[in-house]
Amino acid sequence: MISLTSPVKTRAHGWPAGLKLGALCVASTALFMTGNVVVHLAALLAVAVLYTIPGPVFMRAGLRSLRAVLPIIVILLVWHGVTGDPGLGIRITLRTVTLVALANLVTMTTPLEDMIDLIHWLTTPLRRLGVPTHLLETAIPLVIRFTPVLVERAQTLAQAWRARAVRRPGWRLILPLMLQALDDADHVGEALRARGGPLGPHQQE
Amino acid sequence: MERNIAHIALFAAMIAALGLVPPITLAFGVPITAQSLGVMLAGAVLGSRRGFAAVALFVLLVALGLPLLSGGRGGLNLFNSSTAGFLVGYPVAALVTGLFVENVRLHQPGLTAALGAVLGGILVLYPLGAIGMAIHMQISFAEALMLLGVFLPGDLLKAGIAGMLVQALAKVRPETLAWHRSPAGATNPRL
């Protein structure tokens, strides 16, 4: 499955995921604490430099993921411009872009396996309390495996609809999609049981 | 137990698949998609606990960097922007929708589900989303709620659709809806 990680390998790929996440939290909190526009501008410049270091391919991929923030910027500037404090609008826009770009950097440079390991580590206190967090290790691969399957099913259903009707398929496809997903879930449940149940807390080590 | 895990995982996958319906992004960057319909359905079909788990699992995978959110978005950047409140609010919305359908008995399961979807997917989700927007955009909570008004017609429609889907599900696959007990004389004489 396609993921949002960077197409090129960077040095940051090797860094521990916990460290990157921790740094992101510290940086985000710090930016929320300060209202100094010079600090925000410097932070944005620093993040921009981080994007350029791994080369043009990395930068293009990164900027593509950042496109989603554009509408937010427009509304921020318009809103604060209309309500009479454009300075505040600019400051928040700078902060928003920096925060989103920073978080995106962590996502781009951290492979899924590292993230799952991090989750395993972060849920340690819950596990101590007796929460069955090991079930996540069974559930996560199931979702990853079945999302493309269900997407394909939805496309097949839409195709079948188009073969029969002139109107565009809409929400009506959701019922058969849901029925198939529920049937699949029953089968997967039986298959899991036949194979001795989900991964136990000891098997995954 | 195995069945529960499978249902939770498959529903999370279905919410992701629903994100494929092309989203209509509005001016302030919170898109309208069938994905929130999936959240309503998770609570209404699976009930509070499993619905919460399914949506929480979906949000967790988005946070881990899988492009499962509508429009192929995903990653931690979403949790650092004005959409954060919604992502955190989704599991809560499913939980509340589930609690409603489990505790309120109406004659029509579809109506119960639609009302539950309005409660969870609008009355609970909007304030949570607005808190996220207020923090990130530095606007007041009331202003954020006002901006969210744009979504109201779409979400009311989705709650209605969720109700119709659950009504149909109660007919063709009643055993799925654990919270729905058929009225007296559950066995259909014609079968």
GROMACS .gro file of C-alpha atoms in nm:
model
  396
    1MET     CA    1   0.000   0.000   0.000
    2ILE     CA    2   0.112   0.354  -0.073
    3SER     CA    3   0.228   0.537   0.232
    4LEU     CA    4   0.315   0.897   0.295
    5THR     CA    5   0.678   0.829   0.375
    6SER     CA    6   0.945   0.997   0.168
    7PRO     CA    7   1.047   0.847  -0.169
    8VAL     CA    8   1.414   0.902  -0.085
    9LYS     CA    9   1.594   0.772   0.218
   10THR     CA   10   1.722   1.044   0.447
   11ARG     CA   11   1.949   1.036   0.747
   12ALA     CA   12   1.646   1.104   0.967
   13HIS     CA   13   1.501   0.765   0.869
   14GLY     CA   14   1.747   0.602   1.105
   15TRP     CA   15   1.665   0.820   1.405
   16PRO     CA   16   1.445   0.669   1.675
   17ALA     CA   17   1.078   0.746   1.614
   18GLY     CA   18   1.025   0.837   1.979
   19LEU     CA   19   1.294   1.104   1.957
   20LYS     CA   20   1.137   1.258   1.645
   21LEU     CA   21   0.791   1.257   1.798
   22GLY     CA   22   0.924   1.404   2.121
   23ALA     CA   23   1.104   1.680   1.932
   24LEU     CA   24   0.785   1.753   1.738
   25CYS     CA   25   0.587   1.787   2.061
   26VAL     CA   26   0.848   2.020   2.214
   27ALA     CA   27   0.868   2.236   1.901
   28SER     CA   28   0.488   2.255   1.867
   29THR     CA   29   0.442   2.354   2.231
   30ALA     CA   30   0.718   2.613   2.206
   31LEU     CA   31   0.560   2.772   1.900
   32PHE     CA   32   0.225   2.785   2.075
   33MET     CA   33   0.382   2.962   2.374
   34THR     CA   34   0.547   3.245   2.186
   35GLY     CA   35   0.370   3.528   2.010
   36ASN     CA   36   0.688   3.679   1.869
   37VAL     CA   37   0.657   3.705   1.493
   38VAL     CA   38   1.036   3.698   1.447
   39VAL     CA   39   1.057   3.359   1.622
   40HIS     CA   40   0.776   3.224   1.400
   41LEU     CA   41   0.948   3.350   1.088
   42ALA     CA   42   1.279   3.197   1.195
   43ALA     CA   43   1.108   2.864   1.272
   44LEU     CA   44   0.945   2.858   0.930
   45LEU     CA   45   1.277   2.933   0.761
   46ALA     CA   46   1.445   2.658   0.961
   47VAL     CA   47   1.178   2.407   0.857
   48ALA     CA   48   1.210   2.517   0.495
   49VAL     CA   49   1.583   2.450   0.513
   50LEU     CA   50   1.511   2.103   0.656
   51TYR     CA   51   1.294   2.030   0.353
   52THR     CA   52   1.566   2.130   0.106
   53ILE     CA   53   1.852   1.930   0.265
   54PRO     CA   54   1.753   1.582   0.133
   55GLY     CA   55   1.725   1.709  -0.225
   56PRO     CA   56   1.460   1.814  -0.479
   57VAL     CA   57   1.271   1.482  -0.492
   58PHE     CA   58   1.212   1.490  -0.118
   59MET     CA   59   1.110   1.855  -0.130
   60ARG     CA   60   0.854   1.800  -0.406
   61ALA     CA   61   0.699   1.504  -0.221
   62GLY     CA   62   0.689   1.710   0.097
   63LEU     CA   63   0.528   2.011  -0.067
   64ARG     CA   64   0.265   1.784  -0.221
   65SER     CA   65   0.156   1.668   0.124
   66LEU     CA   66   0.143   2.028   0.239
   67ARG     CA   67  -0.105   2.141  -0.025
   68ALA     CA   68  -0.392   2.050   0.208
   69VAL     CA   69  -0.298   2.338   0.435
   70LEU     CA   70  -0.358   2.604   0.167
   71PRO     CA   71  -0.734   2.649   0.224
   72ILE     CA   72  -0.672   2.685   0.596
   73ILE     CA   73  -0.423   2.963   0.527
   74VAL     CA   74  -0.669   3.148   0.306
   75ILE     CA   75  -0.947   3.135   0.564
   76LEU     CA   76  -0.708   3.236   0.845
   77LEU     CA   77  -0.587   3.543   0.657
   78VAL     CA   78  -0.935   3.643   0.543
   79TRP     CA   79  -1.094   3.585   0.883
   80HIS     CA   80  -0.837   3.777   1.084
   81GLY     CA   81  -0.816   4.042   0.813
   82VAL     CA   82  -1.191   4.102   0.830
   83THR     CA   83  -1.212   4.093   1.209
   84GLY     CA   84  -0.947   4.363   1.222
   85ASP     CA   85  -0.622   4.199   1.327
   86PRO     CA   86  -0.424   4.105   1.015
   87GLY     CA   87  -0.103   4.091   1.220
   88LEU     CA   88  -0.246   3.810   1.430
   89GLY     CA   89  -0.361   3.635   1.113
   90ILE     CA   90  -0.012   3.644   0.966
   91ARG     CA   91   0.142   3.519   1.289
   92ILE     CA   92  -0.101   3.226   1.313
   93THR     CA   93  -0.055   3.146   0.946
   94LEU     CA   94   0.320   3.128   0.995
   95ARG     CA   95   0.273   2.903   1.296
   96THR     CA   96   0.022   2.676   1.122
   97VAL     CA   97   0.246   2.623   0.821
   98THR     CA   98   0.547   2.553   1.042
   99LEU     CA   99   0.359   2.307   1.265
  100VAL     CA  100   0.204   2.116   0.977
  101ALA     CA  101   0.533   2.107   0.787
  102LEU     CA  102   0.722   1.983   1.094
  103ALA     CA  103   0.471   1.705   1.166
  104ASN     CA  104   0.481   1.611   0.799
  105LEU     CA  105   0.858   1.575   0.825
  106VAL     CA  106   0.817   1.319   1.103
  107THR     CA  107   0.561   1.126   0.898
  108MET     CA  108   0.783   1.135   0.588
  109THR     CA  109   1.093   1.008   0.762
  110THR     CA  110   0.940   0.742   0.986
  111PRO     CA  111   0.857   0.401   0.834
  112LEU     CA  112   0.534   0.235   0.942
  113GLU     CA  113   0.717  -0.040   1.131
  114ASP     CA  114   0.894   0.219   1.346
  115MET     CA  115   0.562   0.387   1.419
  116ILE     CA  116   0.406   0.057   1.523
  117ASP     CA  117   0.704  -0.016   1.748
  118LEU     CA  118   0.660   0.329   1.898
  119ILE     CA  119   0.292   0.258   1.966
  120HIS     CA  120   0.395  -0.069   2.129
  121TRP     CA  121   0.633   0.123   2.354
  122LEU     CA  122   0.389   0.406   2.429
  123THR     CA  123   0.117   0.160   2.534
  124THR     CA  124   0.347  -0.015   2.784
  125PRO     CA  125   0.182   0.153   3.087
  126LEU     CA  126  -0.161   0.047   2.958
  127ARG     CA  127  -0.034  -0.308   2.917
  128ARG     CA  128   0.089  -0.306   3.276
  129LEU     CA  129  -0.260  -0.204   3.381
  130GLY     CA  130  -0.398  -0.509   3.203
  131VAL     CA  131  -0.534  -0.345   2.887
  132PRO     CA  132  -0.501  -0.603   2.606
  133THR     CA  133  -0.294  -0.376   2.380
  134HIS     CA  134  -0.148  -0.679   2.201
  135LEU     CA  135  -0.476  -0.706   2.010
  136LEU     CA  136  -0.361  -0.396   1.820
  137GLU     CA  137  -0.087  -0.606   1.664
  138THR     CA  138  -0.355  -0.828   1.513
  139ALA     CA  139  -0.595  -0.549   1.421
  140ILE     CA  140  -0.350  -0.310   1.248
  141PRO     CA  141  -0.237  -0.557   0.978
  142LEU     CA  142  -0.600  -0.657   0.922
  143VAL     CA  143  -0.700  -0.298   0.846
  144ILE     CA  144  -0.398  -0.246   0.622
  145ARG     CA  145  -0.476  -0.568   0.434
  146PHE     CA  146  -0.848  -0.513   0.397
  147THR     CA  147  -0.860  -0.145   0.303
  148PRO     CA  148  -0.742  -0.208  -0.056
  149VAL     CA  149  -0.974  -0.510  -0.075
  150LEU     CA  150  -1.276  -0.301   0.022
  151VAL     CA  151  -1.170  -0.017  -0.208
  152GLU     CA  152  -1.161  -0.266  -0.493
  153ARG     CA  153  -1.503  -0.400  -0.391
  154ALA     CA  154  -1.642  -0.048  -0.391
  155GLN     CA  155  -1.504   0.006  -0.742
  156THR     CA  156  -1.656  -0.322  -0.864
  157LEU     CA  157  -1.991  -0.224  -0.715
  158ALA     CA  158  -1.971   0.117  -0.881
  159GLN     CA  159  -1.889  -0.044  -1.214
  160ALA     CA  160  -2.180  -0.283  -1.186
  161TRP     CA  161  -2.403   0.011  -1.102
  162ARG     CA  162  -2.288   0.204  -1.408
  163ALA     CA  163  -2.356  -0.097  -1.626
  164ARG     CA  164  -2.717  -0.095  -1.509
  165ALA     CA  165  -2.805   0.269  -1.453
  166VAL     CA  166  -2.758   0.607  -1.613
  167ARG     CA  167  -2.742   0.794  -1.283
  168ARG     CA  168  -2.420   0.816  -1.091
  169PRO     CA  169  -2.375   0.566  -0.807
  170GLY     CA  170  -2.407   0.730  -0.470
  171TRP     CA  171  -2.468   0.632  -0.113
  172ARG     CA  172  -2.673   0.330  -0.224
  173LEU     CA  173  -2.349   0.140  -0.280
  174ILE     CA  174  -2.266   0.165   0.088
  175LEU     CA  175  -2.519  -0.099   0.195
  176PRO     CA  176  -2.376  -0.380  -0.023
  177LEU     CA  177  -2.026  -0.264   0.066
  178MET     CA  178  -2.109  -0.282   0.436
  179LEU     CA  179  -2.279  -0.620   0.400
  180GLN     CA  180  -1.972  -0.760   0.226
  181ALA     CA  181  -1.743  -0.612   0.490
  182LEU     CA  182  -1.955  -0.767   0.767
  183ASP     CA  183  -1.951  -1.106   0.592
  184ASP     CA  184  -1.574  -1.076   0.552
  185ALA     CA  185  -1.546  -0.991   0.919
  186ASP     CA  186  -1.734  -1.308   1.012
  187HIS     CA  187  -1.506  -1.516   0.792
  188VAL     CA  188  -1.192  -1.348   0.924
  189GLY     CA  189  -1.316  -1.405   1.277
  190GLU     CA  190  -1.364  -1.774   1.209
  191ALA     CA  191  -1.026  -1.797   1.038
  192LEU     CA  192  -0.858  -1.627   1.334
  193ARG     CA  193  -1.025  -1.867   1.574
  194ALA     CA  194  -0.927  -2.167   1.361
  195ARG     CA  195  -0.567  -2.049   1.376
  196GLY     CA  196  -0.566  -2.023   1.753
  197GLY     CA  197  -0.697  -1.671   1.802
  198PRO     CA  198  -0.522  -1.334   1.776
  199LEU     CA  199  -0.154  -1.300   1.858
  200GLY     CA  200  -0.111  -1.348   2.229
  201PRO     CA  201   0.092  -1.114   2.447
  202HIS     CA  202   0.390  -1.352   2.434
  203GLN     CA  203   0.390  -1.464   2.073
  204GLN     CA  204   0.472  -1.125   1.929
  205GLU     CA  205   0.807  -1.080   2.101
  206MET     CA  206  -1.337  -1.229   2.075
  207GLU     CA  207  -1.191  -1.314   1.732
  208ARG     CA  208  -1.517  -1.201   1.576
  209ASN     CA  209  -1.502  -0.872   1.762
  210ILE     CA  210  -1.148  -0.799   1.645
  211ALA     CA  211  -1.241  -0.888   1.288
  212HIS     CA  212  -1.549  -0.664   1.299
  213ILE     CA  213  -1.353  -0.374   1.445
  214ALA     CA  214  -1.074  -0.409   1.189
  215LEU     CA  215  -1.306  -0.455   0.891
  216PHE     CA  216  -1.515  -0.157   0.990
  217ALA     CA  217  -1.202   0.055   1.024
  218ALA     CA  218  -1.107  -0.059   0.674
  219MET     CA  219  -1.454   0.030   0.548
  220ILE     CA  220  -1.429   0.382   0.689
  221ALA     CA  221  -1.101   0.414   0.499
  222ALA     CA  222  -1.261   0.281   0.179
  223LEU     CA  223  -1.545   0.533   0.211
  224GLY     CA  224  -1.284   0.809   0.197
  225LEU     CA  225  -1.243   0.722  -0.168
  226VAL     CA  226  -1.564   0.901  -0.258
  227PRO     CA  227  -1.417   1.229  -0.387
  228PRO     CA  228  -1.434   1.492  -0.115
  229ILE     CA  229  -1.567   1.841  -0.163
  230THR     CA  230  -1.323   2.063   0.022
  231LEU     CA  231  -1.472   2.379   0.164
  232ALA     CA  232  -1.300   2.709   0.210
  233PHE     CA  233  -1.152   2.635   0.550
  234GLY     CA  234  -0.995   2.304   0.478
  235VAL     CA  235  -1.229   2.058   0.645
  236PRO     CA  236  -1.366   1.844   0.363
  237ILE     CA  237  -1.713   1.689   0.338
  238THR     CA  238  -1.683   1.318   0.273
  239ALA     CA  239  -1.861   0.990   0.313
  240GLN     CA  240  -1.598   0.916   0.576
  241SER     CA  241  -1.795   1.080   0.854
  242LEU     CA  242  -2.087   0.864   0.742
  243GLY     CA  243  -1.861   0.567   0.815
  244VAL     CA  244  -1.800   0.703   1.164
  245MET     CA  245  -2.175   0.734   1.226
  246LEU     CA  246  -2.229   0.382   1.093
  247ALA     CA  247  -1.954   0.238   1.314
  248GLY     CA  248  -2.134   0.356   1.625
  249ALA     CA  249  -2.481   0.270   1.497
  250VAL     CA  250  -2.395  -0.079   1.368
  251LEU     CA  251  -2.124  -0.202   1.604
  252GLY     CA  252  -2.248  -0.030   1.919
  253SER     CA  253  -2.055   0.192   2.159
  254ARG     CA  254  -1.752  -0.018   2.255
  255ARG     CA  255  -1.673  -0.182   1.924
  256GLY     CA  256  -1.770   0.132   1.731
  257PHE     CA  257  -1.532   0.338   1.939
  258ALA     CA  258  -1.257   0.079   1.888
  259ALA     CA  259  -1.310   0.068   1.511
  260VAL     CA  260  -1.293   0.446   1.470
  261ALA     CA  261  -1.004   0.481   1.715
  262LEU     CA  262  -0.814   0.218   1.518
  263PHE     CA  263  -0.881   0.410   1.197
  264VAL     CA  264  -0.762   0.739   1.350
  265LEU     CA  265  -0.454   0.566   1.492
  266LEU     CA  266  -0.358   0.437   1.148
  267VAL     CA  267  -0.404   0.784   1.001
  268ALA     CA  268  -0.171   0.918   1.271
  269LEU     CA  269   0.084   0.647   1.191
  270GLY     CA  270   0.108   0.791   0.840
  271LEU     CA  271  -0.122   0.580   0.626
  272PRO     CA  272  -0.307   0.790   0.366
  273LEU     CA  273  -0.649   0.661   0.474
  274LEU     CA  274  -0.822   0.992   0.529
  275SER     CA  275  -1.036   1.126   0.245
  276GLY     CA  276  -0.831   1.261  -0.041
  277GLY     CA  277  -0.542   1.033   0.050
  278ARG     CA  278  -0.437   1.239   0.347
  279GLY     CA  279  -0.276   1.109   0.659
  280GLY     CA  280   0.013   1.159   0.894
  281LEU     CA  281   0.087   1.355   1.204
  282ASN     CA  282   0.052   1.689   1.023
  283LEU     CA  283  -0.327   1.648   1.046
  284PHE     CA  284  -0.302   1.637   1.424
  285ASN     CA  285  -0.108   1.961   1.420
  286SER     CA  286  -0.367   2.157   1.222
  287SER     CA  287  -0.726   2.271   1.250
  288THR     CA  288  -0.860   1.921   1.170
  289ALA     CA  289  -0.716   1.780   1.494
  290GLY     CA  290  -1.036   1.829   1.690
  291PHE     CA  291  -1.232   1.622   1.442
  292LEU     CA  292  -0.983   1.337   1.437
  293VAL     CA  293  -0.987   1.317   1.815
  294GLY     CA  294  -1.364   1.364   1.814
  295TYR     CA  295  -1.444   1.086   1.566
  296PRO     CA  296  -1.406   0.795   1.813
  297VAL     CA  297  -1.603   0.990   2.073
  298ALA     CA  298  -1.878   1.052   1.817
  299ALA     CA  299  -1.898   0.679   1.741
  300LEU     CA  300  -1.906   0.604   2.114
  301VAL     CA  301  -2.194   0.843   2.177
  302THR     CA  302  -2.386   0.720   1.871
  303GLY     CA  303  -2.340   0.366   2.002
  304LEU     CA  304  -2.451   0.455   2.353
  305PHE     CA  305  -2.762   0.619   2.211
  306VAL     CA  306  -2.870   0.321   2.001
  307GLU     CA  307  -2.797   0.084   2.288
  308ASN     CA  308  -3.003   0.273   2.541
  309VAL     CA  309  -3.289   0.431   2.350
  310ARG     CA  310  -3.559   0.198   2.229
  311LEU     CA  311  -3.766   0.320   1.941
  312HIS     CA  312  -3.988   0.118   1.716
  313GLN     CA  313  -3.778   0.174   1.406
  314PRO     CA  314  -3.407   0.084   1.432
  315GLY     CA  315  -3.335   0.322   1.144
  316LEU     CA  316  -3.482   0.617   1.333
  317THR     CA  317  -3.281   0.525   1.643
  318ALA     CA  318  -2.965   0.511   1.434
  319ALA     CA  319  -3.036   0.843   1.260
  320LEU     CA  320  -3.101   1.020   1.590
  321GLY     CA  321  -2.791   0.860   1.739
  322ALA     CA  322  -2.590   0.977   1.439
  323VAL     CA  323  -2.717   1.334   1.485
  324LEU     CA  324  -2.625   1.322   1.854
  325GLY     CA  325  -2.279   1.170   1.806
  326GLY     CA  326  -2.183   1.297   1.463
  327ILE     CA  327  -2.311   1.652   1.505
  328LEU     CA  328  -2.399   1.753   1.861
  329VAL     CA  329  -2.090   1.591   2.013
  330LEU     CA  330  -1.846   1.605   1.720
  331TYR     CA  331  -1.897   1.971   1.626
  332PRO     CA  332  -1.799   2.118   1.965
  333LEU     CA  333  -1.492   1.893   1.975
  334GLY     CA  334  -1.398   1.996   1.622
  335ALA     CA  335  -1.462   2.361   1.708
  336ILE     CA  336  -1.227   2.340   2.007
  337GLY     CA  337  -0.950   2.221   1.774
  338MET     CA  338  -1.025   2.496   1.525
  339ALA     CA  339  -1.044   2.762   1.797
  340ILE     CA  340  -0.703   2.662   1.934
  341HIS     CA  341  -0.531   2.639   1.598
  342MET     CA  342  -0.689   2.931   1.419
  343GLN     CA  343  -0.709   3.151   1.730
  344ILE     CA  344  -1.071   3.234   1.680
  345SER     CA  345  -1.336   3.209   1.947
  346PHE     CA  346  -1.525   2.886   2.010
  347ALA     CA  347  -1.850   3.050   1.894
  348GLU     CA  348  -1.689   3.167   1.570
  349ALA     CA  349  -1.558   2.818   1.506
  350LEU     CA  350  -1.904   2.669   1.564
  351MET     CA  351  -2.048   2.924   1.325
  352LEU     CA  352  -1.799   2.825   1.056
  353LEU     CA  353  -1.899   2.463   1.109
  354GLY     CA  354  -2.257   2.552   1.029
  355VAL     CA  355  -2.163   2.506   0.664
  356PHE     CA  356  -2.139   2.130   0.726
  357LEU     CA  357  -2.472   2.101   0.900
  358PRO     CA  358  -2.691   2.025   0.595
  359GLY     CA  359  -2.444   1.766   0.467
  360ASP     CA  360  -2.414   1.596   0.803
  361LEU     CA  361  -2.789   1.593   0.864
  362LEU     CA  362  -2.823   1.425   0.525
  363LYS     CA  363  -2.556   1.173   0.623
  364ALA     CA  364  -2.732   1.098   0.950
  365GLY     CA  365  -3.048   1.032   0.750
  366ILE     CA  366  -2.860   0.802   0.513
  367ALA     CA  367  -2.703   0.622   0.811
  368GLY     CA  368  -3.054   0.568   0.945
  369MET     CA  369  -3.178   0.425   0.614
  370LEU     CA  370  -2.876   0.196   0.589
  371VAL     CA  371  -2.925   0.066   0.943
  372GLN     CA  372  -3.297   0.015   0.876
  373ALA     CA  373  -3.208  -0.195   0.572
  374LEU     CA  374  -2.940  -0.379   0.768
  375ALA     CA  375  -3.190  -0.463   1.041
  376LYS     CA  376  -3.402  -0.626   0.775
  377VAL     CA  377  -3.142  -0.827   0.585
  378ARG     CA  378  -2.889  -0.899   0.858
  379PRO     CA  379  -3.056  -0.844   1.195
  380GLU     CA  380  -2.801  -1.052   1.385
  381THR     CA  381  -2.539  -0.783   1.314
  382LEU     CA  382  -2.717  -0.522   1.521
  383ALA     CA  383  -2.651  -0.653   1.870
  384TRP     CA  384  -2.847  -0.363   2.023
  385HIS     CA  385  -3.156  -0.421   1.814
  386ARG     CA  386  -3.402  -0.672   1.953
  387SER     CA  387  -3.682  -0.744   1.712
  388PRO     CA  388  -4.024  -0.677   1.859
  389ALA     CA  389  -4.223  -0.962   2.015
  390GLY     CA  390  -4.267  -1.261   1.790
  391ALA     CA  391  -3.919  -1.221   1.654
  392THR     CA  392  -3.945  -1.525   1.435
  393ASN     CA  393  -4.100  -1.436   1.107
  394PRO     CA  394  -4.393  -1.673   1.048
  395ARG     CA  395  -4.327  -1.662   0.676
  396LEU     CA  396  -3.982  -1.810   0.712
   0.00000   0.00000   0.00000
